[in-house]
Coordinates of C-alpha atoms in Angstrom, one line a residue:
X1 CA -6.9 -17.1 -6.6
X2 CA -10.6 -17.4 -7.1
X3 CA -11.7 -17.6 -3.5
X4 CA -9.8 -14.5 -2.5
X5 CA -11.3 -12.6 -5.4
X6 CA -14.8 -14.0 -4.7
X7 CA -14.6 -12.5 -1.2
X8 CA -13.3 -9.2 -2.5
X9 CA -16.2 -9.1 -5.0
X10 CA -19.1 -10.4 -2.9
X11 CA -18.3 -8.5 0.3
X12 CA -18.9 -4.8 -0.2
X13 CA -19.1 -1.6 1.8
X14 CA -20.8 1.7 1.2
X15 CA -20.0 5.3 0.3
X16 CA -21.4 8.1 -1.7
X17 CA -20.6 11.2 -3.8
X18 CA -18.4 14.1 -4.5
X19 CA -16.0 16.3 -2.4
X20 CA -17.1 16.9 1.2
X21 CA -19.6 14.3 2.3
X22 CA -22.8 14.9 4.3
X23 CA -24.6 11.8 5.7
X24 CA -28.4 11.8 5.9
X25 CA -30.4 9.3 7.9
X26 CA -28.4 6.2 8.6
X27 CA -29.4 2.9 10.1
X28 CA -26.0 2.5 11.7
X29 CA -24.0 4.0 14.5
X30 CA -20.3 4.7 14.1
X31 CA -18.6 4.3 17.5
X32 CA -17.5 7.5 19.1
X33 CA -13.9 7.5 20.3
X34 CA -12.3 9.8 22.8
X35 CA -8.7 11.0 22.6
X36 CA -6.4 7.9 22.6
X37 CA -3.8 7.4 25.2
X38 CA -0.1 7.2 24.2
X39 CA 0.7 3.7 22.9
X40 CA 2.9 1.5 25.1
X41 CA 4.4 -0.3 22.1
X42 CA 8.2 0.0 21.7
X43 CA 10.8 -1.5 19.4
X44 CA 13.0 -4.1 21.0
X45 CA 16.5 -5.1 19.9
X46 CA 18.1 -4.4 16.6
X47 CA 15.8 -3.7 13.7
X48 CA 16.0 -5.7 10.5
X49 CA 17.6 -3.5 7.9
X50 CA 19.4 -3.7 4.5
X51 CA 22.7 -2.3 3.4
X52 CA 21.4 -0.1 0.6
X53 CA 21.5 3.7 0.6
X54 CA 18.8 6.2 -0.2
X55 CA 20.4 8.1 -3.0
X56 CA 17.9 6.7 -5.6
X57 CA 15.5 4.6 -3.5
X58 CA 13.5 7.0 -1.3
X59 CA 13.3 6.6 2.5
X60 CA 10.1 4.8 3.5
X61 CA 8.4 8.0 4.8
X62 CA 5.6 7.9 2.2
X63 CA 4.1 5.9 -0.7
X64 CA 6.7 5.9 -3.5
X65 CA 5.3 2.6 -5.0
X66 CA 2.2 0.6 -4.7
X67 CA 3.2 -0.9 -1.3
X68 CA 5.4 2.0 -0.1
X69 CA 8.7 0.9 -1.7
X70 CA 10.6 -1.6 -3.8
X71 CA 10.3 -4.4 -1.1
X72 CA 6.5 -4.1 -0.7
X73 CA 6.6 -3.8 3.1
X74 CA 3.6 -1.5 3.6
X75 CA 5.5 0.0 6.5
X76 CA 6.4 3.7 7.0
X77 CA 8.7 5.4 9.5
X78 CA 6.4 8.2 10.6
X79 CA 3.3 8.2 12.7
X80 CA -0.3 8.3 11.6
X81 CA -2.6 10.9 13.1
X82 CA -4.0 9.4 16.3
X83 CA -7.2 11.3 15.6
X84 CA -8.6 12.1 12.2
X85 CA -11.7 12.9 10.2
X86 CA -12.9 12.8 6.6
X87 CA -11.9 16.0 4.9
X88 CA -12.6 15.8 1.2
X89 CA -13.2 13.6 -1.8
X90 CA -11.6 14.7 -5.1
X91 CA -12.0 13.4 -8.7
X92 CA -15.1 11.3 -7.9
X93 CA -15.6 10.2 -11.6
X94 CA -12.5 7.9 -11.5
X95 CA -12.5 4.3 -10.3
X96 CA -9.0 4.0 -8.7
X97 CA -7.7 0.5 -7.9
X98 CA -4.3 1.5 -6.4
X99 CA -3.5 3.9 -3.6
X100 CA -2.1 7.4 -4.3
X101 CA 1.7 8.1 -4.3
X102 CA 3.4 11.2 -2.9
X103 CA 6.5 13.1 -3.9
X104 CA 8.7 15.0 -1.4
X105 CA 7.1 18.3 -2.4
X106 CA 3.7 17.3 -1.0
X107 CA 2.0 16.4 -4.2
X108 CA -0.3 13.4 -4.8
X109 CA -0.5 11.2 -7.9
X110 CA -2.9 8.5 -9.0
X111 CA -3.7 6.6 -12.2
X112 CA -7.4 5.8 -12.8
X113 CA -8.5 2.4 -14.0
X114 CA -12.0 3.3 -15.2
X115 CA -13.8 6.6 -15.7
X116 CA -16.5 8.6 -17.5
X117 CA -15.5 11.4 -19.8
X118 CA -11.9 12.6 -19.7
X119 CA -9.3 9.9 -20.4
X120 CA -6.1 10.4 -18.5
X121 CA -3.3 8.2 -17.5
X122 CA -2.0 10.2 -14.5
X123 CA -3.4 12.9 -12.3
X124 CA -1.6 15.1 -9.8
X125 CA -3.4 16.7 -6.9
X126 CA -2.4 19.1 -4.1
X127 CA -2.4 16.6 -1.2
X128 CA -3.7 19.2 1.3
X129 CA -6.6 20.6 -0.7
X130 CA -7.4 17.9 -3.3
X131 CA -7.1 20.6 -6.1
X132 CA -6.0 19.2 -9.4
X133 CA -2.5 20.4 -10.4
X134 CA -2.2 18.7 -13.8
X135 CA -3.2 15.6 -15.7
X136 CA -1.5 13.6 -18.4
X137 CA -4.0 12.8 -21.1
X138 CA -4.3 9.6 -22.9
X139 CA -3.3 10.1 -26.6
X140 CA -1.8 8.2 -29.5
X141 CA 1.5 8.0 -27.6
X142 CA 0.3 7.1 -24.2
X143 CA -3.0 5.2 -24.2
X144 CA -2.9 3.2 -21.0
X145 CA -0.7 3.3 -17.9
X146 CA 0.1 1.4 -14.8
X147 CA 0.3 3.3 -11.4
X148 CA 3.2 5.6 -11.2
X149 CA 6.5 4.8 -9.5
X150 CA 8.7 7.5 -7.8
X151 CA 12.5 7.5 -7.3
X152 CA 15.0 10.2 -6.1
X153 CA 16.9 12.0 -8.8
X154 CA 20.6 11.5 -7.7
X155 CA 21.8 14.2 -10.1
X156 CA 19.5 16.8 -8.6
X157 CA 19.5 17.1 -4.8
X158 CA 16.0 16.8 -3.2
X159 CA 14.4 16.2 -6.6
X160 CA 12.3 13.2 -7.6
X161 CA 11.2 11.7 -10.9
X162 CA 7.9 9.9 -11.7
X163 CA 7.9 6.9 -14.0
X164 CA 4.8 5.4 -15.7
X165 CA 4.5 2.6 -18.2
X166 CA 1.8 1.4 -20.6
X167 CA 1.9 -1.2 -23.3
X168 CA 3.1 1.4 -25.8
X169 CA 5.2 3.9 -23.9
X170 CA 7.4 4.3 -20.8
X171 CA 7.7 7.9 -19.6
X172 CA 9.7 9.9 -17.0
X173 CA 8.1 13.1 -15.6
X174 CA 9.1 15.9 -13.2
X175 CA 6.6 16.8 -10.4
X176 CA 5.4 19.7 -12.5
X177 CA 4.2 17.3 -15.2
X178 CA 7.0 18.1 -17.7
X179 CA 8.5 15.1 -19.6
X180 CA 12.1 14.2 -19.2
X181 CA 11.9 11.4 -21.8
X182 CA 9.3 9.1 -23.4
X183 CA 10.2 5.9 -25.1
X184 CA 8.5 3.1 -26.9
X185 CA 8.4 -0.1 -24.8
X186 CA 9.3 -2.2 -27.9
X187 CA 6.2 -4.3 -27.4
X188 CA 4.8 -5.3 -30.8
X189 CA 1.2 -6.5 -30.7
X190 CA -0.8 -7.8 -33.6
X191 CA -4.4 -6.7 -34.2
X192 CA -5.6 -10.0 -32.8
X193 CA -3.3 -9.7 -29.7
X194 CA -4.6 -6.2 -29.0
X195 CA -8.1 -7.6 -28.7
X196 CA -7.0 -9.4 -25.5
X197 CA -6.6 -6.6 -22.9
X198 CA -4.4 -8.8 -20.8
X199 CA -1.7 -8.4 -23.4
X200 CA -1.7 -4.7 -22.8
X201 CA -1.9 -4.7 -19.0
X202 CA 1.4 -3.7 -17.4
X203 CA 2.1 -3.8 -13.7
X204 CA 3.8 -0.8 -12.1
X205 CA 7.6 -0.4 -12.4
X206 CA 10.1 -1.3 -9.8
X207 CA 13.8 -0.4 -9.4
X208 CA 16.7 -2.9 -10.1
X209 CA 19.8 -1.4 -8.4
X210 CA 22.5 -3.7 -10.0
X211 CA 21.6 -2.5 -13.5
X212 CA 20.2 0.9 -12.5
X213 CA 17.1 0.0 -14.4
X214 CA 13.3 -0.1 -14.2
X215 CA 11.6 -3.5 -14.3
X216 CA 8.1 -4.4 -15.1
X217 CA 5.9 -7.3 -16.1
X218 CA 2.7 -7.7 -18.0
X219 CA -0.4 -9.6 -16.9
X220 CA 0.6 -12.3 -19.4
X221 CA 4.1 -12.6 -17.8
X222 CA 6.2 -10.7 -20.3
X223 CA 9.3 -9.2 -18.6
X224 CA 10.8 -5.8 -19.5
X225 CA 13.9 -3.8 -18.3
X226 CA 14.5 -0.1 -19.1
X227 CA 17.5 2.1 -18.4
X228 CA 16.5 4.5 -15.5
X229 CA 18.3 7.5 -17.1
X230 CA 17.1 7.2 -20.7
X231 CA 14.2 4.7 -20.8
X232 CA 15.9 2.6 -23.4
X233 CA 15.4 -1.1 -23.3
X234 CA 18.4 -2.9 -21.9
X235 CA 17.4 -6.6 -22.3
X236 CA 15.3 -8.8 -24.6
X237 CA 11.7 -9.2 -23.5
X238 CA 11.5 -12.2 -21.1
X239 CA 8.6 -14.5 -20.3
X240 CA 7.5 -16.3 -17.2
X241 CA 6.4 -19.8 -18.0
X242 CA 3.0 -19.9 -16.2
X243 CA -0.4 -20.4 -17.8
X244 CA -3.4 -18.2 -17.2
X245 CA -4.9 -18.7 -13.7
X246 CA -8.0 -20.5 -12.9
X247 CA -9.3 -22.0 -9.7
X248 CA -11.9 -24.6 -8.7
X249 CA -12.7 -22.9 -5.5
X250 CA -15.8 -20.8 -4.7
X251 CA -19.2 -20.6 -6.3
X252 CA -20.5 -18.5 -9.1
X253 CA -21.9 -15.1 -8.2
X254 CA -25.7 -15.3 -8.6
X255 CA -27.1 -13.8 -11.8
X256 CA -29.4 -11.5 -9.7
X257 CA -26.4 -9.9 -8.2
X258 CA -24.8 -9.3 -11.6
X259 CA -28.1 -7.9 -12.9
X260 CA -28.3 -5.4 -10.1
X261 CA -24.7 -4.4 -9.8
X262 CA -23.7 -4.0 -13.4
X263 CA -26.1 -1.0 -14.1
X264 CA -24.8 0.8 -11.0
X265 CA -21.2 0.4 -12.1
X266 CA -22.1 1.4 -15.7
X267 CA -23.7 4.6 -14.5
X268 CA -20.8 5.5 -12.3
X269 CA -17.8 4.6 -14.4
X270 CA -18.9 3.3 -17.8
X271 CA -17.9 0.1 -19.4
X272 CA -14.4 -1.3 -20.0
X273 CA -12.7 -1.0 -23.4
X274 CA -13.9 -4.5 -24.2
X275 CA -17.5 -3.3 -23.7
X276 CA -18.1 -5.2 -20.4
X277 CA -19.5 -3.8 -17.2
X278 CA -16.7 -3.3 -14.6
X279 CA -18.3 -5.8 -12.1
X280 CA -18.9 -8.5 -14.8
X281 CA -15.4 -8.0 -16.1
X282 CA -14.0 -8.8 -12.6
X283 CA -16.3 -11.8 -12.4
X284 CA -15.1 -13.1 -15.8
X285 CA -11.6 -12.7 -14.6
X286 CA -12.3 -14.7 -11.5
X287 CA -14.0 -17.5 -13.3
X288 CA -11.5 -18.3 -16.1
X289 CA -10.2 -15.0 -17.4
X290 CA -7.2 -14.9 -15.1
X291 CA -3.6 -13.8 -16.0
X292 CA -0.2 -15.2 -15.4
X293 CA 0.8 -12.3 -13.1
X294 CA -2.0 -10.5 -11.2
X295 CA -0.1 -8.8 -8.4
X296 CA 2.8 -6.4 -8.1
X297 CA 6.3 -7.8 -7.5
X298 CA 9.3 -7.2 -5.1
X299 CA 13.0 -6.4 -5.7
X300 CA 15.5 -6.9 -2.9
X301 CA 17.5 -3.6 -3.0
X302 CA 20.6 -5.3 -1.7
X303 CA 20.9 -8.3 -4.0
X304 CA 18.7 -6.9 -6.8
X305 CA 16.9 -10.3 -6.9
X306 CA 13.4 -10.1 -8.3
X307 CA 10.4 -12.0 -6.8
X308 CA 7.2 -12.4 -8.7
X309 CA 4.0 -14.2 -7.7
X310 CA 2.5 -15.9 -10.8
X311 CA 1.2 -19.2 -12.0
X312 CA 2.7 -22.6 -12.6
X313 CA 3.0 -24.2 -16.0
X314 CA -0.1 -25.6 -17.6
X315 CA 0.4 -29.4 -17.1
X316 CA 1.6 -29.1 -13.5
X317 CA -1.9 -29.2 -12.1
X318 CA -2.5 -32.5 -13.8
X319 CA -4.6 -31.2 -16.7
X320 CA -3.3 -29.8 -20.0
X321 CA -6.0 -27.3 -20.8
X322 CA -4.2 -24.0 -21.3
X323 CA -5.0 -22.9 -17.7
X324 CA -3.3 -23.3 -14.3
X325 CA -4.8 -24.1 -11.0
X326 CA -1.5 -23.8 -9.2
X327 CA 0.4 -20.6 -8.2
X328 CA 4.1 -20.2 -8.2
X329 CA 6.7 -17.8 -6.8
X330 CA 9.6 -17.0 -9.1
X331 CA 13.0 -15.6 -8.1
X332 CA 14.8 -14.2 -11.1
X333 CA 17.4 -11.6 -12.0
X334 CA 19.0 -9.8 -14.9
X335 CA 22.1 -11.8 -15.7
X336 CA 25.0 -11.0 -18.0
X337 CA 25.3 -13.6 -20.7
X338 CA 27.2 -13.8 -24.0
X339 CA 24.3 -12.0 -25.6
X340 CA 24.1 -9.3 -23.0
X341 CA 21.6 -8.9 -20.1
X342 CA 18.8 -11.4 -20.0
X343 CA 16.1 -12.4 -17.5
X344 CA 16.9 -15.7 -15.9
X345 CA 14.8 -17.7 -13.4
X346 CA 16.9 -18.7 -10.4
X347 CA 14.4 -20.5 -8.3
X348 CA 10.7 -21.1 -7.9
X349 CA 8.1 -22.5 -5.5
X350 CA 4.7 -24.0 -6.4
X351 CA 1.7 -23.6 -4.2
X352 CA -1.4 -25.8 -4.1
X353 CA -4.3 -23.5 -4.6
X354 CA -2.1 -20.6 -5.8
X355 CA -0.8 -17.5 -4.0
X356 CA -3.1 -14.6 -3.4
X357 CA -0.7 -11.8 -2.5
X358 CA 2.1 -9.6 -3.7
X359 CA 5.3 -11.1 -2.3
X360 CA 6.7 -8.9 0.5
X361 CA 10.3 -8.9 1.6
X362 CA 11.9 -8.3 5.0
X363 CA 14.1 -5.2 5.1
X364 CA 17.3 -7.3 4.7
X365 CA 15.9 -9.4 1.8
X366 CA 16.4 -12.7 3.7
X367 CA 12.7 -13.5 4.1
X368 CA 9.9 -13.5 1.6
X369 CA 6.3 -13.6 2.8
X370 CA 3.4 -14.9 0.7
X371 CA 0.0 -16.4 1.3
X372 CA -1.8 -19.2 -0.4
X373 CA -5.4 -19.7 -1.2
X374 CA -5.9 -22.1 1.8
X375 CA -5.4 -19.5 4.5
X376 CA -1.7 -20.0 5.2
X377 CA 1.0 -17.3 5.7
X378 CA 4.2 -18.7 4.4
X379 CA 7.8 -17.6 5.1
X380 CA 10.4 -18.5 2.4
X381 CA 14.1 -17.8 2.3
X382 CA 15.8 -16.0 -0.6
X383 CA 16.1 -19.4 -2.4
X384 CA 12.4 -19.9 -2.0
X385 CA 12.7 -22.8 0.5
X386 CA 9.8 -22.8 2.9
X387 CA 10.8 -22.0 6.5
X388 CA 7.4 -22.1 8.1
X389 CA 3.7 -21.6 7.6
X390 CA 0.9 -20.5 9.8
X391 CA -2.8 -21.2 9.2
X392 CA -4.9 -18.1 9.9
X393 CA -8.2 -19.8 9.2
X394 CA -9.2 -18.2 5.9
X395 CA -7.5 -16.8 2.8
X396 CA -5.8 -13.4 3.0
X397 CA -7.3 -10.5 1.0
X398 CA -4.2 -8.4 0.9
X399 CA -0.5 -8.6 0.9
X400 CA 1.4 -9.3 4.1
X401 CA 2.7 -6.3 5.9
X402 CA 6.2 -6.6 7.1
X403 CA 7.6 -4.5 10.0
X404 CA 11.3 -4.0 10.4
X405 CA 10.8 -4.1 14.2
X406 CA 10.1 -6.9 16.6
X407 CA 9.8 -9.4 13.7
X408 CA 6.1 -8.4 13.4
X409 CA 3.9 -9.3 10.4
X410 CA 0.3 -8.3 9.7
X411 CA -2.1 -10.6 7.8
X412 CA -5.5 -9.3 6.7
X413 CA -8.4 -11.7 6.0
X414 CA -12.0 -10.8 5.2
X415 CA -12.8 -10.9 8.9
X416 CA -9.7 -10.3 10.8
X417 CA -6.4 -8.4 11.1
X418 CA -3.8 -10.7 12.7
X419 CA -0.4 -9.9 14.1
X420 CA 2.1 -12.7 13.6
X421 CA 5.7 -13.0 14.9
X422 CA 8.5 -14.5 12.8
X423 CA 10.7 -16.4 15.4
X424 CA 13.1 -17.6 12.8
X425 CA 12.4 -21.3 12.5
X426 CA 8.7 -20.9 13.1
X427 CA 5.9 -18.2 13.1
X428 CA 2.9 -17.8 15.4
X429 CA -0.1 -15.6 15.9
X430 CA 0.2 -12.9 18.5
X431 CA -3.2 -11.1 18.5
X432 CA -6.3 -10.7 16.5
X433 CA -7.5 -7.1 16.2
X434 CA -10.7 -5.8 17.7
X435 CA -12.6 -4.4 14.7
X436 CA -15.4 -2.5 16.5
X437 CA -15.7 0.8 14.6
X438 CA -19.5 0.5 14.1
X439 CA -22.2 -0.2 16.7
X440 CA -25.1 -2.3 15.5
X441 CA -23.4 -3.9 12.5
X442 CA -21.2 -6.9 12.1
X443 CA -17.7 -5.3 12.0
X444 CA -15.5 -6.9 9.4
X445 CA -12.2 -5.7 8.1
X446 CA -12.8 -4.7 4.5
X447 CA -9.3 -4.9 3.2
X448 CA -9.6 -6.5 -0.3
X449 CA -7.0 -8.4 -2.3
X450 CA -5.1 -5.2 -3.1
X451 CA -5.6 -3.5 0.3
X452 CA -3.2 -4.1 3.2
X453 CA -2.7 -3.0 6.7
X454 CA -0.1 -0.2 7.1
X455 CA 2.4 -0.2 9.9
X456 CA 3.4 3.1 11.3
X457 CA 5.5 4.2 14.3
X458 CA 2.4 4.5 16.5
X459 CA 0.0 1.8 15.2
X460 CA -1.5 -0.1 12.3
X461 CA -3.8 1.7 9.9
X462 CA -6.7 -0.4 8.6
X463 CA -10.1 0.0 7.0
X464 CA -13.2 -1.3 8.8
X465 CA -16.6 -1.9 7.3
X466 CA -20.0 -2.4 8.8
X467 CA -22.8 -4.2 7.1
X468 CA -25.6 -6.8 7.2
X469 CA -25.4 -10.6 7.1
X470 CA -26.7 -12.3 3.9
X471 CA -26.3 -15.9 2.9
X472 CA -23.4 -16.3 5.4
X473 CA -21.6 -13.2 4.2
X474 CA -21.4 -9.7 5.6
X475 CA -22.6 -7.2 3.0
X476 CA -20.7 -4.0 3.7
X477 CA -22.8 -0.8 3.8
X478 CA -20.5 1.7 5.5
X479 CA -16.8 2.0 6.0
X480 CA -14.1 3.9 7.8
X481 CA -10.5 4.1 8.8
X482 CA -9.0 2.9 12.0
X483 CA -5.7 2.9 13.9
X484 CA -4.9 -0.2 15.9
X485 CA -2.4 -0.4 18.8
X486 CA 0.6 -2.6 17.8
X487 CA 0.9 -4.1 21.2
X488 CA -2.7 -5.2 21.8
X489 CA -4.6 -5.0 18.5
X490 CA -7.2 -2.8 20.2
X491 CA -8.7 0.0 18.2
X492 CA -7.2 3.3 19.2
X493 CA -9.3 5.5 17.0
X494 CA -11.9 5.2 14.1
X495 CA -13.6 7.7 11.8
X496 CA -16.3 7.0 9.2
X497 CA -15.3 7.3 5.6
X498 CA -16.9 7.7 2.3
X499 CA -16.2 4.7 0.1
X500 CA -14.8 1.2 -0.2
X501 CA -11.4 0.6 -1.7
X502 CA -9.4 -2.1 -3.4
X503 CA -6.2 -0.2 -2.8
X504 CA -4.0 0.5 0.3
X505 CA -4.3 2.2 3.7
X506 CA -2.1 5.2 2.7
X507 CA -0.5 7.4 5.3
X508 CA 1.1 10.7 4.3
X509 CA 4.1 12.4 6.0
X510 CA 1.8 14.8 7.9
X511 CA -0.1 11.9 9.4
X512 CA -3.1 12.2 7.0
X513 CA -4.8 9.1 5.7
X514 CA -5.8 8.7 2.0
X515 CA -8.2 6.2 0.4
X516 CA -8.4 5.5 -3.3
X517 CA -12.1 4.8 -4.1
X518 CA -12.8 1.6 -6.0
X519 CA -16.3 0.4 -5.0
X520 CA -16.3 -3.0 -6.7
X521 CA -17.4 -4.7 -3.5
X522 CA -19.6 -2.1 -1.9
X523 CA -21.6 -1.8 -5.1
X524 CA -23.1 -5.1 -4.0
X525 CA -24.3 -3.5 -0.8
X526 CA -25.9 -0.7 -2.7
X527 CA -27.6 -3.2 -5.1
X528 CA -29.0 -5.3 -2.2
X529 CA -29.8 -2.5 0.3
X530 CA -30.3 0.6 -1.8
X531 CA -32.0 2.6 0.9
X532 CA -29.3 1.9 3.5
X533 CA -26.3 2.5 1.2
X534 CA -25.3 5.9 -0.2
X535 CA -24.5 6.3 -3.9
X536 CA -21.2 4.7 -5.1
X537 CA -18.4 7.1 -6.1
X538 CA -14.8 7.1 -7.2
X539 CA -12.0 9.5 -6.4
X540 CA -9.4 10.1 -3.6
X541 CA -10.5 10.8 0.0
X542 CA -8.4 12.5 2.6
X543 CA -8.8 12.0 6.3
X544 CA -7.1 15.0 7.9
X545 CA -5.4 15.0 11.3
X546 CA -7.3 16.6 14.2
X547 CA -5.9 17.3 17.6
X548 CA -2.4 18.1 16.3
X549 CA -1.1 18.1 19.9
X550 CA -1.7 14.4 20.0
X551 CA 0.0 13.9 16.6
X552 CA 3.1 15.8 18.0
X553 CA 2.9 13.6 21.1
X554 CA 2.8 10.3 19.2
X555 CA 5.7 11.4 16.9
X556 CA 8.0 12.6 19.7
X557 CA 7.2 9.7 21.9
X558 CA 7.9 7.3 19.0
X559 CA 11.3 9.0 18.6
X560 CA 11.9 8.6 22.3
X561 CA 11.1 4.9 22.3
X562 CA 13.3 4.3 19.4
X563 CA 16.2 6.3 20.8
X564 CA 16.0 4.4 24.1
X565 CA 16.2 1.1 22.3
X566 CA 18.9 2.3 19.9
X567 CA 21.1 3.5 22.7
X568 CA 21.3 -0.1 24.0
X569 CA 22.6 -1.6 20.7
X570 CA 26.2 -2.7 20.0
X571 CA 27.9 0.1 18.0
X572 CA 30.1 -2.4 16.2
X573 CA 27.9 -5.4 15.3
X574 CA 24.6 -3.4 14.9
X575 CA 25.9 -0.2 13.4
X576 CA 23.7 -0.5 10.3
X577 CA 20.6 -0.8 12.4
X578 CA 21.7 2.1 14.6
X579 CA 22.2 4.4 11.6
X580 CA 18.8 3.5 10.2
X581 CA 17.3 4.2 13.5
X582 CA 18.9 7.6 13.6
X583 CA 17.4 8.4 10.2
X584 CA 14.0 7.4 11.4
X585 CA 14.4 9.5 14.6
X586 CA 15.1 12.5 12.4
X587 CA 12.0 11.8 10.4
X588 CA 9.9 11.6 13.6
X589 CA 11.4 14.9 14.9
X590 CA 10.5 16.7 11.6
X591 CA 7.0 15.3 11.9
X592 CA 6.9 16.6 15.5
X593 CA 8.0 20.1 14.6
X594 CA 5.5 20.3 11.8
X595 CA 2.7 19.1 14.0
X596 CA 3.6 21.6 16.7
X597 CA 3.3 24.6 14.3
X598 CA -0.1 23.4 13.1
X599 CA -1.3 22.6 16.6
X600 CA -0.6 26.2 17.7
X601 CA -2.3 27.6 14.6
X602 CA -5.4 25.5 15.2
X603 CA -5.6 26.0 18.9
X604 CA -4.6 22.5 19.9
X605 CA -1.5 23.6 21.8
X606 CA -0.6 26.7 23.8
X607 CA 2.3 28.9 22.5
X608 CA 4.1 28.4 25.9
X609 CA 4.0 24.6 25.5
X610 CA 5.1 24.9 21.9
X611 CA 8.0 27.2 22.8
X612 CA 9.2 24.7 25.5
X613 CA 9.0 21.8 23.0
X614 CA 10.9 23.7 20.3
X615 CA 13.7 24.5 22.8
X616 CA 14.0 20.8 23.7
X617 CA 14.1 19.7 20.0
X618 CA 16.5 22.5 19.1
X619 CA 19.0 21.2 21.6
X620 CA 18.9 17.9 19.7
X621 CA 19.3 19.5 16.2
X622 CA 22.1 21.9 17.3
X623 CA 24.6 19.1 16.5
X624 CA 24.2 16.3 14.0
X625 CA 22.5 13.2 15.4
X626 CA 25.1 10.5 15.6
X627 CA 25.9 7.4 17.8
X628 CA 27.9 9.8 20.0
X629 CA 25.1 12.4 20.5
X630 CA 22.2 9.9 20.7
X631 CA 22.3 9.6 24.5
X632 CA 22.0 13.3 25.0
X633 CA 19.2 13.5 22.4
X634 CA 17.3 10.7 24.2
X635 CA 17.2 12.8 27.4
X636 CA 15.6 15.7 25.6
X637 CA 13.2 13.3 23.8
X638 CA 12.1 11.8 27.2
X639 CA 11.4 15.3 28.5
X640 CA 9.5 16.3 25.3
X641 CA 7.4 13.1 25.4
X642 CA 6.6 13.5 29.1
X643 CA 5.6 17.1 28.6
X644 CA 3.2 16.3 25.8
X645 CA 1.8 13.2 27.6
X646 CA 1.1 15.2 30.8
X647 CA 0.1 18.6 29.5
X648 CA -3.7 19.3 29.7
X649 CA -4.8 19.4 26.1
X650 CA -6.2 22.7 25.0

């Protein structure tokens, strides 16, 4: 994984400091966008869908896990705001390596990785204002934590539970911060083992339906399973067989870069618990300090099969040196044995050069998508047999985004966002995005190895950076968020942002975009071009929707496009897809109604237009939306979409 991480470390973008941001003189020109036209993209044919319900696993309307849900699709049902602007930056003292999560009450949650001052393991914010609601402090019981994980509470309608795990404790919380339970993980580390921080690093939890349990894995490959209701351990600690990762690719980062970047990071976020600068710590990890598991993992909610990207065993790379230059994908499960539940490896696939992404599943669990360090996107079946691979020219710097519609995939490299199509027996490239958010800079997609493109019902949300070329690399100095058209890859809209991120392109149910600030790369830009690059900062940024009339238009037109397609599906053979479509249409209608109300309040829509739209939508919601009422609902959605697409905008 070295080359991927080298790109993520050497290529940086810019940002600056707290709350609302005011730019001074800048040697760059963010491109000015007018109001985007309605997208012509439409779903075609039956969507890919699983058989599971949504009593415990939330609908994919928001971020409930690091990559939206249990399957790591990075795909949500709603629309992103077609126009947006930077609103605020909250909690700037925290370096945050994973995107924020959202509960169904409109609250935001994040876990910081590095910080000055107050040590906390979880922070909750009001998602609209950025105001802190509460924080869970680090103490003798909870000293470290992975990012939170959110599930529905099946025993309390419309309630949800947050789960966090650190090497010492696993804890369940209500959205108000109150604890439901807190248990020991059962991990016993010696004083010597505690010196190695990799032993303490847990990845976030995921849900295993067959056993109603919470699964996690440490950076060193130790496997854990806890009862969802009580937090009690339900299986002995397992172990993946890989050796710590190392790669022969890439070149060492020059000492003059380290000497300039380390002081910047120290001043902003302090040193790690091991006494290293944050940037140097990442470099040490790249060049020999690797773990067995360095990415999140997927669970198929239908079969409960677990997929983890890790490393191969030591000797498989031809050298017995305690390290591995090969990556591996493992399929495993919790299996009943004579001794009770145990982790068992069911299949594995080894990759030359390793794998650089969290494995992502198709919605039915029949396809697993990964990338290798040679620039290939690889499709595997559930038994980890390779079906096809596509060379995209350079290593991916984020997980593969998987849409349930039109067999679309999205791959993000250091320079491109690429749409691919899975045709079954083969895959191919469809388009390469136009990343032209800045004028006067080389425009390069700045997704890092933990940042992915996000698919919405009206486009693909990405981050774009502008910078200067140095030694064959583009050093990012400024950054912003963009919305691509799914049909063409053209940029529908772009707004400048505040800071680089190693996280995800997060979209909230109201269409807002959120960015977790983690300026590991953009600190390089600040070090090399200090006068052109604003001060580095941490925190969470919100891009608020503007022109709410266009948000309502995109939501209702997405519902119309889906209902038109759904009405053509076979009600016997494709009933599961139809029922999932109906759920998504209801989500889009709710998003439309909410946007209409805000549009009127902000002067983006006349009360007359709003009244007409509500009348159309009320005719749909007067009866439950079913296969029998879908055709009538489609007629009203056509009328509503046409009205918003033709009405002069206020």
